[in-house]
Coordinates of C-alpha atoms in Angstrom, one line a residue:
M1 CA -40.9 -145.5 63.0
K2 CA -43.8 -145.5 60.3
I3 CA -43.0 -146.1 56.7
G4 CA -43.5 -143.3 55.1
H5 CA -41.4 -141.6 57.0
L6 CA -39.0 -144.3 56.4
K7 CA -39.2 -143.9 52.3
V8 CA -38.5 -140.2 53.6
M9 CA -35.3 -140.9 56.0
L10 CA -34.2 -143.7 53.2
L11 CA -34.2 -140.6 50.0
A12 CA -32.7 -138.4 52.0
L13 CA -29.8 -140.5 52.5
I14 CA -29.5 -140.7 48.7
V15 CA -30.9 -137.5 47.8
L16 CA -28.8 -135.6 50.8
V17 CA -25.6 -135.4 48.8
L18 CA -23.9 -131.4 49.8
G19 CA -26.4 -130.6 53.0
N20 CA -25.8 -127.7 55.3
S21 CA -27.5 -125.5 57.8
G22 CA -30.1 -124.5 56.2
G23 CA -30.7 -127.4 55.0
K24 CA -30.4 -127.0 51.4
A25 CA -27.8 -127.6 48.1
N26 CA -28.0 -128.2 44.4
G27 CA -29.0 -131.4 43.8
S28 CA -30.6 -131.7 47.0
V29 CA -34.1 -132.0 49.2
S30 CA -34.0 -129.5 51.3
S31 CA -35.1 -129.8 54.9
F32 CA -38.1 -128.3 54.9
T33 CA -39.1 -130.2 51.3
L34 CA -38.6 -133.5 53.4
K35 CA -40.6 -132.5 56.3
K36 CA -43.3 -131.8 53.5
I37 CA -42.7 -135.0 51.9
S38 CA -43.4 -136.9 55.1
G39 CA -47.1 -135.1 55.7
I40 CA -48.5 -135.5 51.9
N41 CA -47.5 -138.9 53.2
E42 CA -49.2 -139.7 56.5
K43 CA -52.3 -139.0 54.5
G44 CA -52.2 -141.3 51.5
P45 CA -52.0 -143.4 49.6
Y46 CA -52.3 -141.3 46.8
L47 CA -52.9 -142.1 43.2
G48 CA -51.2 -140.3 40.5
I49 CA -51.7 -138.8 37.7
V50 CA -49.1 -138.3 34.9
I51 CA -49.6 -135.5 32.1
P52 CA -47.3 -134.8 28.8
N53 CA -47.8 -130.8 28.7
A54 CA -50.2 -127.7 29.8
F55 CA -52.7 -128.0 27.4
E56 CA -53.6 -131.5 28.8
L57 CA -52.7 -130.9 32.3
D58 CA -55.3 -127.6 32.9
P59 CA -59.2 -129.0 32.0
L60 CA -58.3 -131.3 34.7
L61 CA -57.4 -128.1 36.5
Q62 CA -60.9 -126.3 35.4
S63 CA -62.9 -129.2 36.3
S64 CA -64.9 -128.6 39.5
S65 CA -63.9 -132.2 39.9
F66 CA -60.6 -131.8 41.7
V67 CA -59.3 -129.7 44.1
A68 CA -56.6 -128.8 45.8
D69 CA -55.4 -129.8 49.3
P70 CA -55.9 -127.0 51.1
H71 CA -53.3 -127.3 53.6
H72 CA -50.4 -128.8 50.9
P73 CA -51.8 -127.3 47.7
F74 CA -48.3 -128.7 45.8
V75 CA -44.7 -129.4 46.2
D76 CA -42.2 -128.0 43.8
F77 CA -39.0 -130.3 43.8
S78 CA -36.7 -130.8 40.7
G79 CA -38.8 -129.2 37.6
R80 CA -41.6 -130.6 38.2
R81 CA -44.7 -129.6 40.9
F82 CA -46.4 -131.9 42.3
R83 CA -49.8 -130.8 43.4
I84 CA -51.8 -132.5 45.9
G85 CA -55.5 -133.0 46.1
K86 CA -58.5 -135.0 45.3
L87 CA -60.7 -136.2 42.4
E88 CA -63.8 -138.0 42.4
R89 CA -63.4 -138.5 46.3
Q90 CA -60.0 -140.2 45.8
K91 CA -56.2 -138.8 47.2
V92 CA -54.7 -137.9 44.1
I93 CA -51.5 -136.5 43.1
L94 CA -50.6 -134.6 40.0
V95 CA -47.3 -133.8 37.9
M96 CA -46.8 -132.8 34.2
T97 CA -43.2 -134.9 32.2
G98 CA -43.3 -132.2 29.8
L99 CA -42.4 -134.2 25.5
S100 CA -40.9 -137.0 25.5
M101 CA -40.1 -140.2 26.9
L102 CA -37.0 -139.2 29.1
N103 CA -38.9 -136.3 31.1
A104 CA -41.9 -138.8 30.9
G105 CA -39.6 -141.2 32.5
I106 CA -37.9 -138.8 35.4
A107 CA -41.2 -137.3 36.1
T108 CA -43.1 -140.5 37.3
Q109 CA -39.9 -142.5 38.7
L110 CA -39.7 -138.8 41.1
L111 CA -43.1 -139.9 41.4
V112 CA -43.4 -143.7 42.9
T113 CA -40.3 -142.4 44.6
L114 CA -41.2 -138.7 46.8
F115 CA -44.7 -139.9 47.5
K116 CA -47.4 -142.9 49.3
V117 CA -48.5 -144.0 44.9
K118 CA -50.5 -147.2 44.9
G119 CA -51.4 -146.8 41.1
V120 CA -50.6 -144.5 37.8
V121 CA -53.2 -143.6 35.8
H122 CA -51.4 -141.7 32.3
Y123 CA -53.7 -140.1 30.0
G124 CA -53.4 -137.5 27.5
I125 CA -53.6 -137.1 23.0
A126 CA -52.0 -139.4 20.5
G127 CA -51.2 -139.7 16.5
N128 CA -53.4 -142.2 15.7
A129 CA -52.4 -145.7 13.6
N130 CA -55.4 -147.1 13.1
P131 CA -58.1 -145.5 10.9
K132 CA -61.0 -147.2 11.7
L133 CA -60.9 -144.6 14.7
Q134 CA -60.9 -141.1 14.4
I135 CA -60.4 -137.9 16.3
G136 CA -61.6 -137.6 19.2
D137 CA -62.1 -141.4 19.4
V138 CA -60.3 -142.3 23.5
T139 CA -58.1 -145.2 23.4
I140 CA -57.4 -147.6 26.3
P141 CA -54.2 -150.1 24.8
E142 CA -53.7 -153.4 27.0
Y143 CA -49.9 -153.3 26.0
W144 CA -47.0 -150.1 26.1
A145 CA -43.9 -150.7 24.1
H146 CA -41.0 -148.3 23.6
T147 CA -40.1 -148.8 19.5
G148 CA -36.9 -146.3 19.6
L149 CA -34.9 -148.9 20.2
W150 CA -33.5 -150.1 17.3
N151 CA -30.3 -151.9 16.2
W152 CA -29.2 -150.2 12.7
Q153 CA -27.7 -153.2 11.2
R154 CA -24.7 -152.3 8.2
F155 CA -25.0 -152.3 4.6
G156 CA -24.6 -155.4 3.1
D157 CA -26.2 -157.7 6.0
G158 CA -30.1 -159.2 6.0
P159 CA -33.1 -160.8 7.9
D160 CA -29.9 -163.8 8.3
D161 CA -26.9 -161.5 9.0
E162 CA -26.9 -161.9 13.0
L163 CA -26.9 -158.4 14.3
S164 CA -23.8 -156.7 16.1
L165 CA -23.3 -157.6 20.2
E166 CA -26.1 -159.9 19.7
S167 CA -24.6 -163.5 21.0
N168 CA -24.0 -161.4 24.5
G169 CA -27.5 -161.4 24.6
D170 CA -27.6 -157.4 23.9
Y171 CA -29.5 -157.7 20.9
T172 CA -31.9 -159.6 19.2
R173 CA -33.9 -160.0 15.7
K174 CA -37.4 -161.6 17.8
I175 CA -38.7 -158.9 17.6
G176 CA -38.9 -158.6 14.4
Y177 CA -38.0 -155.0 11.9
L178 CA -38.1 -151.8 9.4
D179 CA -36.6 -152.5 5.7
F180 CA -36.2 -149.5 4.4
S181 CA -36.3 -150.7 0.5
D182 CA -39.9 -151.8 1.1
F183 CA -40.5 -148.2 0.8
N184 CA -38.6 -147.4 -2.1
N185 CA -39.6 -145.6 -5.2
K186 CA -39.0 -147.7 -7.9
T187 CA -36.5 -147.2 -10.2
A188 CA -37.0 -146.0 -14.7
E189 CA -36.9 -149.7 -14.9
G190 CA -38.7 -150.9 -12.8
K191 CA -37.5 -152.2 -9.9
F192 CA -36.8 -151.8 -6.5
V193 CA -33.2 -151.3 -5.5
D194 CA -31.4 -151.5 -1.9
N195 CA -31.7 -148.8 0.3
L196 CA -28.4 -147.3 2.1
L197 CA -30.5 -147.0 4.8
N198 CA -31.0 -151.3 5.2
N199 CA -32.7 -152.7 8.4
V200 CA -33.6 -151.5 11.9
W201 CA -34.6 -154.3 13.8
Y202 CA -36.2 -152.9 17.3
Q203 CA -35.4 -154.2 20.8
P204 CA -36.8 -154.8 24.1
E205 CA -35.7 -152.8 27.1
E206 CA -33.7 -153.7 29.8
V207 CA -35.7 -153.7 33.2
F208 CA -34.2 -153.7 35.9
P209 CA -37.1 -154.5 39.1
V210 CA -37.1 -152.6 42.6
F211 CA -37.7 -156.8 44.1
G212 CA -35.5 -158.3 42.0
H213 CA -31.5 -159.0 42.8
P214 CA -30.0 -155.5 41.9
E215 CA -28.7 -155.2 38.1
T216 CA -29.5 -158.9 36.8
R217 CA -31.2 -157.4 33.9
Q218 CA -34.8 -158.4 31.7
H219 CA -36.0 -157.6 29.3
V220 CA -39.5 -156.5 27.6
F221 CA -40.9 -155.0 24.8
W222 CA -44.8 -155.4 26.0
V223 CA -45.7 -153.8 29.4
P224 CA -49.3 -155.0 29.9
V225 CA -51.3 -152.1 32.3
N226 CA -53.0 -154.1 34.7
Q227 CA -55.4 -156.1 34.4
Q228 CA -57.7 -155.0 37.0
Y229 CA -57.4 -151.2 35.7
F230 CA -58.0 -152.4 31.8
A231 CA -61.4 -154.7 33.4
A232 CA -62.6 -151.2 34.8
A233 CA -61.9 -149.6 31.9
Q234 CA -64.5 -151.3 30.0
K235 CA -67.7 -149.3 31.7
L236 CA -65.9 -146.2 30.2
E237 CA -66.9 -147.6 26.4
S238 CA -70.5 -146.0 27.3
V239 CA -69.2 -142.4 28.1
K240 CA -70.7 -139.7 25.8
L241 CA -68.0 -137.5 24.5
R242 CA -68.1 -134.2 22.8
G243 CA -67.5 -133.8 18.5
C244 CA -67.5 -129.9 18.2
V245 CA -64.2 -127.8 18.9
N246 CA -67.3 -125.3 17.9
T247 CA -70.2 -123.8 16.1
T248 CA -69.4 -124.8 12.6
T249 CA -66.0 -127.2 13.4
C250 CA -67.7 -130.9 14.8
L251 CA -66.1 -134.5 13.6
P252 CA -68.4 -137.3 11.3
R253 CA -69.5 -139.0 13.8
N254 CA -70.0 -138.8 18.1
P255 CA -65.5 -139.6 19.3
V256 CA -66.1 -143.5 21.0
V257 CA -64.4 -145.0 23.7
T258 CA -62.6 -148.5 23.7
R259 CA -59.9 -150.6 24.7
V260 CA -57.3 -151.8 22.4
K261 CA -54.9 -154.2 22.2
R262 CA -51.4 -151.9 21.4
G263 CA -50.0 -149.2 21.7
V264 CA -46.5 -147.0 21.6
S265 CA -44.3 -144.8 21.5
A266 CA -40.8 -142.6 21.1
N267 CA -39.2 -139.7 20.5
V268 CA -40.7 -139.5 16.9
F269 CA -43.6 -137.0 16.1
V270 CA -45.3 -139.7 13.5
D271 CA -46.4 -137.2 11.1
N272 CA -46.0 -139.8 8.1
K273 CA -48.2 -141.9 6.5
A274 CA -46.3 -144.9 5.7
Y275 CA -44.7 -145.5 8.8
R276 CA -48.0 -145.3 10.7
E277 CA -49.5 -148.0 8.5
F278 CA -46.5 -150.1 9.2
L279 CA -46.7 -149.2 13.0
N280 CA -50.2 -150.4 12.7
S281 CA -49.8 -154.1 10.5
K282 CA -46.4 -154.9 11.9
F283 CA -47.4 -154.5 15.5
N284 CA -51.4 -153.9 15.7
A285 CA -50.4 -150.2 17.2
T286 CA -53.1 -148.0 17.6
P287 CA -51.8 -144.7 19.4
I288 CA -49.0 -143.6 18.6
D289 CA -47.2 -141.2 21.0
M290 CA -44.2 -139.7 23.0
E291 CA -44.3 -140.7 26.7
S292 CA -46.4 -143.6 27.6
A293 CA -43.9 -146.5 26.4
A294 CA -41.6 -144.2 29.4
V295 CA -44.4 -144.7 32.0
A296 CA -44.9 -147.7 31.1
L297 CA -41.5 -148.8 32.0
V298 CA -41.1 -146.8 34.9
C299 CA -44.2 -148.3 36.1
F300 CA -43.3 -151.9 35.7
Q301 CA -40.1 -151.8 37.1
Q302 CA -41.1 -149.9 40.6
K303 CA -44.2 -152.2 40.3
K304 CA -47.1 -150.4 40.2
P305 CA -50.4 -150.4 38.7
F306 CA -50.9 -147.9 35.6
I307 CA -53.2 -147.8 32.9
T308 CA -52.7 -144.8 30.2
I309 CA -56.1 -143.5 28.6
R310 CA -55.7 -141.0 25.4
A311 CA -58.0 -139.6 22.8
L312 CA -56.8 -139.1 18.9
S313 CA -56.1 -136.2 18.0
D314 CA -55.0 -136.4 14.8
L315 CA -54.3 -139.8 12.1
A316 CA -50.5 -139.5 12.0
G317 CA -49.6 -138.9 8.4
G318 CA -53.3 -138.0 7.2
G319 CA -55.1 -139.8 4.7
S320 CA -58.9 -139.0 6.3
S321 CA -61.6 -136.5 5.3
L322 CA -61.0 -134.2 7.7
S323 CA -58.8 -131.7 8.8
N324 CA -56.2 -133.0 9.4
E325 CA -54.7 -130.7 11.7
A326 CA -53.6 -132.0 14.8
S327 CA -54.0 -127.7 16.4
I328 CA -57.6 -127.6 15.4
F329 CA -58.3 -130.7 17.2
A330 CA -55.9 -131.3 20.0
S331 CA -58.2 -129.2 22.6
L332 CA -61.2 -131.2 21.9
A333 CA -59.2 -134.6 22.3
S334 CA -57.4 -132.8 25.1
Q335 CA -60.7 -132.5 26.6
N336 CA -62.0 -135.8 25.5
A337 CA -58.9 -137.2 27.3
V338 CA -59.7 -135.2 30.5
D339 CA -63.0 -136.4 30.6
V340 CA -62.4 -139.8 30.7
V341 CA -60.0 -140.1 33.2
I342 CA -63.0 -138.3 35.5
R343 CA -64.8 -141.2 34.6
F344 CA -62.1 -143.9 35.0
V345 CA -61.5 -142.6 39.1
A346 CA -64.7 -142.6 39.6
L347 CA -65.5 -145.5 39.1
L348 CA -61.5 -146.6 41.3
S349 CA -63.7 -144.1 43.9
S350 CA -66.6 -146.6 43.9

C-alpha cells in the first residue's frame, strides 16, 4: 500500500464520525473528497503556500506564473479551499487562512494533514516595528515568536516574585516582561506611579512534536525557519520591487527585500507607537502580524520546513514621513510580497 493511500485511510478513520451510505456526515470527510485527495497526493509532494487574506491571495491567482491543475483545480474542506496547481514549475497547494492565529493554525494543520506537503511558504503583509525600513519593503525573518501568550501578574508583585504556577513548570520569567508603568504619563509632581495593570510576562508555547512521545510537552518561543530556505532567500535581495501605488502616490525610495532576525505575531492589530517601539527594542522584531507564528508553530510541531515572507504595509503606530495609512499601501505591499514569493519558488525549482 502506498504512503499516500495509507495517510488518507488513517485520516478517514480519525474524522469519519458518522458515516452513511452516501459518505456524508457533519464533521467528516466524504468518500468523494477522500478519493479526490488520494488522487492529488499521488501526484505529490507539493509545496504548501499559506496566505492570510483574499487581497494577498488574488495577485498570485491573477499572476501568469500560477497555473491551476486542469483536472483537480481545488478541494473544498472545512471552510477552506485548497487550490492545486503549479508555480514556477513547482507543484503547489494554496490555502487562504483568514485573520488571526487560530485560523492560520487550523488552515496550516489541515494542509499538512490532508496533503503530501514537503514544505510551507507563508506570505502576506505586516506592520513594521523597525523604523530603519519603510512601507513596501519585503522582510524575511529568521525567527518567529508568538508574543500574545502572557502571564499577567497581580498588582503589587514585581520581577522578583514568582509567577502563579511557575513552580509547576507552566510559566517562566526567562523571556521577560512588559511593565505598564514604564509607559505612564508623569503626575503633577513629576513622578511616575505604579500602574494597576502591573506587568505581563511573555511565555513560550507548549508544543507536542509529531515525532515526540504523545502528551510530552516541549516549550518553544523563537521558532527558526528552515535554514536552507533562509540561505536561498539571500538571493532575493536583488529583486526589483514596485514603489508606486499609482502615478501620483509613490514611496520616497524603491522598496527592498531584506532578511531580518525576528518577526512576531499575536491576535492584536498593532497601531500603537509605544508598543511598536517596545517590540523592536525588546525582541529586535521587524514585521508584526497576526498569523505567521501560528504557521511556524504548526510546521515546527509537524517537522515541516517553512519560511515566511512579509511585506511592510505601515509603520505600526505612525511616525514616518509617509502618509501612514495601511489602506493606501496594502495593495502595493501585497503585490511586492507576491513578486518575491514567485521568485523564491523559482529558486527552489532551479
